[in-house]
Coordinates of C-alpha atoms in Angstrom, one line a residue:
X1 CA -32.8 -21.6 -247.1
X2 CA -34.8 -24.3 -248.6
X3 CA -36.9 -26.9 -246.9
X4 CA -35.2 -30.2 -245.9
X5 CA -36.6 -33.5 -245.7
X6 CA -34.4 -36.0 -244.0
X7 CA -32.0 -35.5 -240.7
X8 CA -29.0 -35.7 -243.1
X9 CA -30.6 -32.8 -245.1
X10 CA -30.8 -30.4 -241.9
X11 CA -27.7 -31.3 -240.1
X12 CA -25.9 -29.8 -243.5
X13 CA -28.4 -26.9 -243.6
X14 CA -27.5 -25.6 -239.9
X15 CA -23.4 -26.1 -241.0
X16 CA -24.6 -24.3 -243.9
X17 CA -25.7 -21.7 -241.8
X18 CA -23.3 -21.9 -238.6
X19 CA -20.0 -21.9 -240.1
X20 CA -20.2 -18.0 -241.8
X21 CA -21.7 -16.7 -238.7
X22 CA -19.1 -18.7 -236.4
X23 CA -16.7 -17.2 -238.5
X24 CA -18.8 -13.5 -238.0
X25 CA -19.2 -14.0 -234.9
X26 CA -15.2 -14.3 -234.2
X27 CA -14.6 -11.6 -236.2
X28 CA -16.6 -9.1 -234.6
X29 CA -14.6 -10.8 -231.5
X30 CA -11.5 -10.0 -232.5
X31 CA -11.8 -6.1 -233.1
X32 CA -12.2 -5.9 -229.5
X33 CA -9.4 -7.9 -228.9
X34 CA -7.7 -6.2 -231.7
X35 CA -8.5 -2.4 -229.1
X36 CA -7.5 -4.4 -226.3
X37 CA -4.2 -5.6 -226.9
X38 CA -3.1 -2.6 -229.1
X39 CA -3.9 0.0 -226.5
X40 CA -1.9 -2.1 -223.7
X41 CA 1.0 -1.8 -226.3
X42 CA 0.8 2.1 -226.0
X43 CA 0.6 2.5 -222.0
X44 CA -1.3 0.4 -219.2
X45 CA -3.0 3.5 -218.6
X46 CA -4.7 3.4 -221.7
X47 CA -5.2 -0.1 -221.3
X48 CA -7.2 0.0 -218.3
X49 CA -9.6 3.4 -219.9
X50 CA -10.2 1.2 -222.8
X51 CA -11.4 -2.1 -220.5
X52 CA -13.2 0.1 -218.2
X53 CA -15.1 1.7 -221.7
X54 CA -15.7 -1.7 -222.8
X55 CA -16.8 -2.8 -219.6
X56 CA -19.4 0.0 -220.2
X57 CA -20.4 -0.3 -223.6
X58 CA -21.0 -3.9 -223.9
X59 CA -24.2 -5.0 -221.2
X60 CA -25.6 -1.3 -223.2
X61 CA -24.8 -2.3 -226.6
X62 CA -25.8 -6.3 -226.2
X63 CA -28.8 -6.0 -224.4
X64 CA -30.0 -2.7 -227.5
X65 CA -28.6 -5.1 -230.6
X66 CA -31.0 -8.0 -228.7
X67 CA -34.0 -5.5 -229.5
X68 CA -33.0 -5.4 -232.8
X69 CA -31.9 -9.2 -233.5
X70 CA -35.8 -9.6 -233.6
X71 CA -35.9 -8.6 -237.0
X72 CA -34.7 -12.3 -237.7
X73 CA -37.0 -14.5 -236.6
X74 CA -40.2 -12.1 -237.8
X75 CA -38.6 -12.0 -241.4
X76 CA -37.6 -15.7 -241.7
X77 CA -41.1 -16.2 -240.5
X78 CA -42.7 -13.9 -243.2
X79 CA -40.1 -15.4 -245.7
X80 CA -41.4 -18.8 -244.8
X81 CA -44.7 -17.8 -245.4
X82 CA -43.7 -16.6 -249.0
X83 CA -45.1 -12.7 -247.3
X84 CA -42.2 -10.4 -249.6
X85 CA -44.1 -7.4 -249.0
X86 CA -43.8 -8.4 -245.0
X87 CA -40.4 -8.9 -245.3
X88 CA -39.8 -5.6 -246.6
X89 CA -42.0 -3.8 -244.1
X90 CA -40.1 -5.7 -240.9
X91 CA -36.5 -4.7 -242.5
X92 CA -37.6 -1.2 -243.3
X93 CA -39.0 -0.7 -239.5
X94 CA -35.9 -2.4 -238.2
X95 CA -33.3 0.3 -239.7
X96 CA -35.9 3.3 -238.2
X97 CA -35.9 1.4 -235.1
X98 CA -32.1 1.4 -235.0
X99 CA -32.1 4.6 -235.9
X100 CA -34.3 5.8 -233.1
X101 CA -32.4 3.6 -230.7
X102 CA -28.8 4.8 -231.9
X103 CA -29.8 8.5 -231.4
X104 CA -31.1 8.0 -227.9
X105 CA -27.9 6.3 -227.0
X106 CA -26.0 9.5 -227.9
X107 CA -28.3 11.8 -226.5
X108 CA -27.9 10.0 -222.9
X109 CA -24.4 9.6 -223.2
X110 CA -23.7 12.9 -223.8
X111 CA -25.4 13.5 -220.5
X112 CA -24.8 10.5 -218.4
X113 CA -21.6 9.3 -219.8
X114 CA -19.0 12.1 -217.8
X115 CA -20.7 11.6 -214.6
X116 CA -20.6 7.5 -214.9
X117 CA -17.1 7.8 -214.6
X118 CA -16.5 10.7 -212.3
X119 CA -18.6 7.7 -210.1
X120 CA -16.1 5.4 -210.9
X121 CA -13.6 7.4 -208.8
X122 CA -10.7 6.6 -211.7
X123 CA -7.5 7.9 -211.8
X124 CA -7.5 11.0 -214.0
X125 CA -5.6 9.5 -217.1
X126 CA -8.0 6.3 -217.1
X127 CA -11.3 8.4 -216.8
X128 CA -10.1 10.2 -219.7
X129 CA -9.1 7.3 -221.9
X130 CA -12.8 5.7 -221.3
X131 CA -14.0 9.1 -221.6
X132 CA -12.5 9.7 -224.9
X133 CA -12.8 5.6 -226.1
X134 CA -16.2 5.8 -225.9
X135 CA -16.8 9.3 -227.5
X136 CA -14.8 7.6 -230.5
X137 CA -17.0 4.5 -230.1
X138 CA -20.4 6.8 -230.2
X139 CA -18.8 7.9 -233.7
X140 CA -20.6 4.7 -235.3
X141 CA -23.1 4.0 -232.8
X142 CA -25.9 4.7 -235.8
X143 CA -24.0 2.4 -238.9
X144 CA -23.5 -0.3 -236.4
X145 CA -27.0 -0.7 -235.1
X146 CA -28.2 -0.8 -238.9
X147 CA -25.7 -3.2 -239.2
X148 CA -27.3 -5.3 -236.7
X149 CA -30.5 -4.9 -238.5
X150 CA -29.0 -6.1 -241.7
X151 CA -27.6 -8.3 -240.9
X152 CA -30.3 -10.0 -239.1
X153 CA -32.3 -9.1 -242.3
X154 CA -29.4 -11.4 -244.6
X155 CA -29.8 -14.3 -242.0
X156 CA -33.2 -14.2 -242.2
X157 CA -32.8 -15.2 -246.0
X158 CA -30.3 -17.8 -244.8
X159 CA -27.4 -16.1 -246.8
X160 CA -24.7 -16.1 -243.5
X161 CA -21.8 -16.2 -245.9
X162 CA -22.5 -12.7 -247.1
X163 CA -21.7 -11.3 -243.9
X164 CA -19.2 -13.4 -243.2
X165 CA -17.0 -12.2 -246.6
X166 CA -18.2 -8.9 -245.5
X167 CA -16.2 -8.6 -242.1
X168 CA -13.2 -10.8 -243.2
X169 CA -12.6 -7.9 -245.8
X170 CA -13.0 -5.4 -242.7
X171 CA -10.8 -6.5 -240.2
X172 CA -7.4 -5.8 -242.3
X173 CA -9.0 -2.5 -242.0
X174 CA -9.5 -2.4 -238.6
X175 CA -6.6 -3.4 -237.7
X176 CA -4.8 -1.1 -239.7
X177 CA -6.6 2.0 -238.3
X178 CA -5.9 0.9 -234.9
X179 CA -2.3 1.0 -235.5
X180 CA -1.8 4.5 -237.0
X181 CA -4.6 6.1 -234.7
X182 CA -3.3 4.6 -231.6
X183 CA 0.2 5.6 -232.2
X184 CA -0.2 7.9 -234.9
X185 CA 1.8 6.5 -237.4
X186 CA 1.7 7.8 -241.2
X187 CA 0.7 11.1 -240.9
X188 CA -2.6 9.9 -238.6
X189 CA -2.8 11.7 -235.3
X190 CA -1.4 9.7 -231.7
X191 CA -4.7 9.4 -230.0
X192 CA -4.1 6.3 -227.6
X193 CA -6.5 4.1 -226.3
X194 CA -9.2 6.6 -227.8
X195 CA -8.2 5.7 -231.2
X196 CA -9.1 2.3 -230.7
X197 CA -13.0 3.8 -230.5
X198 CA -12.3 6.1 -233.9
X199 CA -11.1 3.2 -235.5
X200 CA -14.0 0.9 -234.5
X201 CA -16.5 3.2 -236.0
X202 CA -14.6 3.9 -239.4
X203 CA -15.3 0.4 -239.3
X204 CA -18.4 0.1 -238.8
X205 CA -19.3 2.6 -241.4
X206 CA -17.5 0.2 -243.7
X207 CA -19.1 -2.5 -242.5
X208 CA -22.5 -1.2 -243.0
X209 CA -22.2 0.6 -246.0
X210 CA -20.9 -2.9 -247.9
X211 CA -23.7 -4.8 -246.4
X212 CA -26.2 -2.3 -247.7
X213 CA -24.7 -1.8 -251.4
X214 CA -24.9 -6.1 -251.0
X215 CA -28.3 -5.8 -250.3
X216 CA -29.4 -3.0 -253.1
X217 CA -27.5 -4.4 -255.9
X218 CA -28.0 -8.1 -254.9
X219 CA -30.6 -10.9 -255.4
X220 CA -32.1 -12.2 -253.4
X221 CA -31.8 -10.0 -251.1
X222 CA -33.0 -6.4 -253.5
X223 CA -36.3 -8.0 -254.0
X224 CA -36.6 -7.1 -250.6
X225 CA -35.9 -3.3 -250.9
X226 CA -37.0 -0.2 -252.5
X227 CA -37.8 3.7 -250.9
X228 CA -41.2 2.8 -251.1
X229 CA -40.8 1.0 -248.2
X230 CA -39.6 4.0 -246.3
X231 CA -42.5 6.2 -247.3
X232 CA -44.8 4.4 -245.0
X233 CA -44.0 4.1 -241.1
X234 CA -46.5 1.8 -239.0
X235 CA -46.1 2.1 -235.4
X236 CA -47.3 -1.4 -235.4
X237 CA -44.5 -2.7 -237.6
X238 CA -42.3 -1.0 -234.9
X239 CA -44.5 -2.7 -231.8
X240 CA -44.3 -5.6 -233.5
X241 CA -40.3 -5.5 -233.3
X242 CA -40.3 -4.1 -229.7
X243 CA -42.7 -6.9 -228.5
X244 CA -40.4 -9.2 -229.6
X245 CA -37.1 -7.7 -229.3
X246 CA -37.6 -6.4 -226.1
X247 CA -37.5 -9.5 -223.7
X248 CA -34.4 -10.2 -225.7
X249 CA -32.5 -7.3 -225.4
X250 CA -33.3 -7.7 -221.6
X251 CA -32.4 -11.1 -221.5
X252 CA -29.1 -10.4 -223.3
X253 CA -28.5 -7.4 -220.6
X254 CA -29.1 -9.2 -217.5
X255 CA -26.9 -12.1 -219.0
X256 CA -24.2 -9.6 -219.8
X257 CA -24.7 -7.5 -216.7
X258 CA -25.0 -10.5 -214.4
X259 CA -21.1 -11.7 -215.5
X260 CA -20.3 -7.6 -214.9
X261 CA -21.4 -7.7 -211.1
X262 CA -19.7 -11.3 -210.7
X263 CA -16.7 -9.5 -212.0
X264 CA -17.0 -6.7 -209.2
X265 CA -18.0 -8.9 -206.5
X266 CA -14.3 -11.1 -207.8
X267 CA -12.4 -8.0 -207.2
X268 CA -13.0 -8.2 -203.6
X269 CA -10.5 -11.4 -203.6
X270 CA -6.4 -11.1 -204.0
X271 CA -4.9 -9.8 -207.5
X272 CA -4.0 -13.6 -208.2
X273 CA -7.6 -14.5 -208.2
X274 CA -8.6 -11.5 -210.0
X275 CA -6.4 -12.5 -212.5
X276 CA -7.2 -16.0 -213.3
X277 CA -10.8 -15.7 -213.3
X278 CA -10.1 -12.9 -215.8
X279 CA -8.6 -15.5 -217.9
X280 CA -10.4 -18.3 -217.7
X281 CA -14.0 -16.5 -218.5
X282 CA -11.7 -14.4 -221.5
X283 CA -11.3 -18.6 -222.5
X284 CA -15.0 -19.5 -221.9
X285 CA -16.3 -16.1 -223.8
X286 CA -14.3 -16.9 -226.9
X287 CA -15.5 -20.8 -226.9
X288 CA -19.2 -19.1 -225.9
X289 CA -18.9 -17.9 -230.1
X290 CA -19.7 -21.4 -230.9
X291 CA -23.0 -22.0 -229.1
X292 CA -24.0 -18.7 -229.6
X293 CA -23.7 -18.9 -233.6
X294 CA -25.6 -22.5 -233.7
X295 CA -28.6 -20.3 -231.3
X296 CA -28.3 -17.8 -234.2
X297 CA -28.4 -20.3 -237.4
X298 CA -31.3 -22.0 -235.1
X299 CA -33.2 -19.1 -234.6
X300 CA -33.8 -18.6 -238.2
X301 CA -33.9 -22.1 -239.3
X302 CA -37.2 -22.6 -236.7
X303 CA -38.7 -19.5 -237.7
X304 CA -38.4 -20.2 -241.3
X305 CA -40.3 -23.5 -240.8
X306 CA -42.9 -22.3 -238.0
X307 CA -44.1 -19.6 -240.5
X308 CA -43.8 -22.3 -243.5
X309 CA -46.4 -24.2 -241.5
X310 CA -43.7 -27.2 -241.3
X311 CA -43.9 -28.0 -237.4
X312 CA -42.4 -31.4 -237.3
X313 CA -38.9 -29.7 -239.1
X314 CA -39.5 -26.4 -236.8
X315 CA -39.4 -29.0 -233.7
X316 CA -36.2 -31.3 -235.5
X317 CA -34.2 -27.9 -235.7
X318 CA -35.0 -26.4 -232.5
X319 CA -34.1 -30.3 -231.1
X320 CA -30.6 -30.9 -232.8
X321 CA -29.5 -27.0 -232.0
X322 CA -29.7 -28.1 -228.7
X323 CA -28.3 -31.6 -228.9
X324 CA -25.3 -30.1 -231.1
X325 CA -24.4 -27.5 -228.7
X326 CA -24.3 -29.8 -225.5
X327 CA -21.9 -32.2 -227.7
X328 CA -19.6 -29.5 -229.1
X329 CA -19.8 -28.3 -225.7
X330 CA -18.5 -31.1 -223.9
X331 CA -16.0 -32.3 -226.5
X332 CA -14.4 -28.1 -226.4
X333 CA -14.8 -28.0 -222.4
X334 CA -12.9 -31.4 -222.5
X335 CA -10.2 -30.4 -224.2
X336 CA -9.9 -27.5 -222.5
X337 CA -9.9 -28.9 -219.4
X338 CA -6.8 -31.6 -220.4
X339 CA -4.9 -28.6 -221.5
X340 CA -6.0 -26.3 -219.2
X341 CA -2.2 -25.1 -217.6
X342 CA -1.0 -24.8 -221.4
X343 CA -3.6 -22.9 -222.4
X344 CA -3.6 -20.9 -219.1
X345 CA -0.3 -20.1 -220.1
X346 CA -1.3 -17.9 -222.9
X347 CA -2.6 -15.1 -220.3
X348 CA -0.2 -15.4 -217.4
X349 CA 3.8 -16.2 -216.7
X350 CA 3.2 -16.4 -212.7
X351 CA 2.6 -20.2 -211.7
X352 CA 0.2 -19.4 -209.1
X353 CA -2.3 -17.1 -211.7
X354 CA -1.9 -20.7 -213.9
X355 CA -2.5 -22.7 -211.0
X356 CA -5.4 -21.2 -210.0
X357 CA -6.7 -20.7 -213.7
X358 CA -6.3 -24.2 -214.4
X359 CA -8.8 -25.0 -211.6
X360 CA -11.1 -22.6 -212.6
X361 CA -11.2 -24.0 -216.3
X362 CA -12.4 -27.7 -214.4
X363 CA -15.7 -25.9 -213.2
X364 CA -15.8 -23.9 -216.9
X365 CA -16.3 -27.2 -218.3
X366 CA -19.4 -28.0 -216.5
X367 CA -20.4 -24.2 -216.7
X368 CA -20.3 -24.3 -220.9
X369 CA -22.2 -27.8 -221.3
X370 CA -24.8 -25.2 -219.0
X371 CA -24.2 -22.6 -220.8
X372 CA -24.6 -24.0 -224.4
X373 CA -28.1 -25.9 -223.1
X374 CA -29.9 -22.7 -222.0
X375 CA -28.7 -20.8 -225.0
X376 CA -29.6 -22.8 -227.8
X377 CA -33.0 -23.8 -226.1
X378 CA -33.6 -20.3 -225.8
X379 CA -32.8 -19.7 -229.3
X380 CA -35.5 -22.1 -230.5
X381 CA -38.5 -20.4 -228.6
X382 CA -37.3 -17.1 -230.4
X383 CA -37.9 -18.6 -233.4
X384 CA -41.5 -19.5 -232.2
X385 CA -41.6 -16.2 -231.4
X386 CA -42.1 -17.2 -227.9
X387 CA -39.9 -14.5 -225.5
X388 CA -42.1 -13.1 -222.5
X389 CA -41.9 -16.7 -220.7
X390 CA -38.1 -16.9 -221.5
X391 CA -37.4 -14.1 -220.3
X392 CA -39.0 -14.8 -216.9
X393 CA -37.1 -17.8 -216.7
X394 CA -33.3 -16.4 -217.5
X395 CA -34.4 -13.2 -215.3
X396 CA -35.1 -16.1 -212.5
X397 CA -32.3 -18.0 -213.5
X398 CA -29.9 -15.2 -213.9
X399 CA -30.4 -13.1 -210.5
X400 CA -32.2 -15.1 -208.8
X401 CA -30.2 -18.7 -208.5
X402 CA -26.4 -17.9 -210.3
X403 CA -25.8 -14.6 -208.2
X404 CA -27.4 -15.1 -204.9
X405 CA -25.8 -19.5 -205.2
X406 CA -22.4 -18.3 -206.5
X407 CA -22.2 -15.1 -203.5
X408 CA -23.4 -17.6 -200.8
X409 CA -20.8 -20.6 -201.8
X410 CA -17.8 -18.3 -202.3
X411 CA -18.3 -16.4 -198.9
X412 CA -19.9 -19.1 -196.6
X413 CA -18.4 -22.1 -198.0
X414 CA -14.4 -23.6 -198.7
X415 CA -15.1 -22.8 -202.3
X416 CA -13.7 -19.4 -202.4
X417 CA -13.8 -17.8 -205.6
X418 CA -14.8 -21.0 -207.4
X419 CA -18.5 -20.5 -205.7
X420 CA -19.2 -18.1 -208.3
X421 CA -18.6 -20.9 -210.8
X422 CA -20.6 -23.3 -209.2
X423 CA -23.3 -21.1 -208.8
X424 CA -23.5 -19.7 -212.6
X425 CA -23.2 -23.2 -213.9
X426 CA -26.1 -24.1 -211.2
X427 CA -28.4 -21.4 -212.6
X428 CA -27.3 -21.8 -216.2
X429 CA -28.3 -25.6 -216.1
X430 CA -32.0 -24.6 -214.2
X431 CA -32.3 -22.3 -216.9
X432 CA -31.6 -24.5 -219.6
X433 CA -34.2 -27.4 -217.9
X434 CA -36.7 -24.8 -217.6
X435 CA -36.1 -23.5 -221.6
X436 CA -36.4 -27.1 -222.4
X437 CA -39.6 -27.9 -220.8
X438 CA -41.3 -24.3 -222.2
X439 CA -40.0 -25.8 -225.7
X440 CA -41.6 -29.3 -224.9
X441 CA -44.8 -27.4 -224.1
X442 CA -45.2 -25.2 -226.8
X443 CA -44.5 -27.5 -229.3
X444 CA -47.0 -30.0 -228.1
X445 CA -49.8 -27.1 -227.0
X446 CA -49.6 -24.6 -229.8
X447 CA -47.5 -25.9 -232.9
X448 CA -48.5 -29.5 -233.2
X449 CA -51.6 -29.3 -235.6
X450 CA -53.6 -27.1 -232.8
X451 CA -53.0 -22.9 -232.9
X452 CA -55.1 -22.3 -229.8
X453 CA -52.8 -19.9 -228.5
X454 CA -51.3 -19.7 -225.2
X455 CA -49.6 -17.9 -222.6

């Protein structure tokens, strides 16, 4: 990163940034489409342990990774502040943290994970697959929460390429393993949907081990490292991380764990619903990569400048993150919507699961311009380091307006199933006001020449 001093400067600098993680970003996407697909290929059975284990493991592992995803902003802030001993300190503490995070995981999985499913009531063969999936995925629970860190640690630096090369090398890999583990070609044992997990761990191990030789053997990033760093633990380093990473990880798992319970409360509607809402918010996740990679690149970019003492660029980043998501937002939810039945298509033969799809993706468009708003202004107060507020408001936003709004139009209204839609877009868009506004008022209260802090 390097400071910028004109709007044509910064637009390049956040492409500079955005394209490698949106790149990353899909990636990482795609191994779990890569488990998806590949298991249904073996046996619907195997399919369906393998969604129910994702279905799991994701609000658990988004809403942890969020904790840990606040080793960004603190280093680019420290960077910005030219504080290299700082920096080293936060990325050392991050990798114990993730370490102490990643062993707790097991530890309550190996107790809480059997008796989650029996819960579920499953038929035997699916409780088995999940059961098995994510005992393979707990394989590389520990490399891929260092990953996190590291990677948070690179974009901190504003090197996103390096992670990006990284992964693109990986997913050949991946790819590979789930073939010959899932149906045990070559030699490898047949394990089924459970060698999706196996094969997303040997993968993370990869993963994490290339990013760390990057980062040893590598400027800029090894002037950042050494095992002195590691000699000395500060439980204050580590509170400093939690303070911040916290109310992220908790905003990331009541996002993640709001969609889950729309999901359930869907399943209470015919298969054809069931179907098409599955496929239109499978569309809106994947085009969700886009906003959530500028909130990324934006996250850094404002921390960088906030610790550099630069408010006026720290305000002109946090300002077009937001504007460039709400156009990229509407152009992608446009098109979308004009080839909504062809690209409905993709996920279903049956014309009424297209039908129906097709109407969902008209309320999708509204929902991502929402969507897209409250996550890149969100973005920008991490990067002031600003995340107890925030999380009130998505919390509020989340629980409070989408679920309760969505559940009383799709019950008590015409709307049907499309009242969920309604309501997350309705609770997405107060969100994104209210993120807005606590922007506007931070960056007139406390980063505009005056450091009076406040709440």
């Amino acid at each position: 990163m390097y400071q910028t001093f004109s709007t044509k400067e910064k637009i390049k600098q956040i492409f500079v940034m955005l394209i490698p993680i949106l790149i990353t970003q899909l990636g990482m996407f795609s191994m779990v489409f890569f488990n998806t697909i590949m298991s249904g290929k073996y046996n619907s059975s195997d399919l369906a342990g393998v969604a129910i284990g994702s279905s799991i493991w994701s609000p658990v592992f988004t809403g942890l990774s969020g904790i840990l995803l606040a080793v960004s902003p603190i280093a680019a802030q420290r960077f910005g502040e030219k504080k290299g001993k700082e920096v080293s300190s936060i990325l050392t503490h991050g990798i114990y943290l993730a370490l102490i995070i990643a062993i707790l995981v097991i530890i309550l999985g190996v107790f809480l994970l059997n008796p989650i499913l029996t819960a579920m009531d499953l038929p035997e063969s699916v409780h088995e697959t999940a059961f098995r999936y994510l005992a393979g995925l707990g394989f590389g629970i520990i490399p891929l929460f260092i990953f996190n860190v590291l990677r948070s640690f690179i974009y901190a630096l504003g090197k996103t390429r390096v992670v990006m090369y990284i992964l693109l090398m990986s997913l050949p890999i991946n790819f590979f393993l789930n073939y010959v583990l899932i149906f045990g070609h070559w030699g490898f044992p047949e394990l089924g949907g459970a060698g999706a997990g196996y094969a997303t761990s040997i993968t993370y191990y990869l993963i994490a081990g290339l990013t760390a030789a990057v980062i040893i053997k590598q400027k800029p990033f090894s002037n950042f490292v050494g095992l002195k760093y590691f000699k000395e633990f500060s439980g204050e380093k580590v509170k400093e991380i939690l303070k911040i990473g916290v109310p992220m990880g908790l905003s990331i798992f009541f996002e993640t764990s709001m969609f889950a319970v729309v999901t359930i409360l869907i399943s209470k509607f015919n298969i054809t619903t069931i179907a098409a809402y599955q496929s239109a918010l499978n569309i809106v996740s994947f085009l969700y990569m886009i906003p959530m990679s500028i909130s990324m690149a934006q996250t850094v970019l404002v921390g960088f400048e906030v610790g550099a003492g630069r408010y006026n660029d720290a305000k002109a980043y946090s300002w077009m993150g937001i504007y460039l998501g709400a156009i990229i937002a509407v152009g992608a939810g446009l098109l979308v919507v004009l080839f909504r039945y062809e690209v409905a298509g993709f996920y279903s033969n049956e014309p009424a699961v297209i039908a129906l799809t097709g109407q969902f993706l008209i309320y999708a468009l509204f929902f991502m311009i929402s969507d897209a708003i409250q996550a890149t202004a969100l973005a920008a107060l991490r990067g002031y380091k600003d995340v107890n507020i925030s999380f009130i408001i998505t919390l509020i936003a989340y629980w409070l307006i989408c679920l309760p709004v969505g559940y009383f139009l799709a019950h008590y209204t015409g709307l049907g199933a499309s009242g969920y839609w309604v309501g997350l877009t309705i609770g997405l868009l107060a969100a994104g006001i209210s993120l807005s506004l606590r922007l506007i008022f931070i960056q007139k209260r406390r980063f505009n020449g005056n450091l009076a802090e406040i709440i």
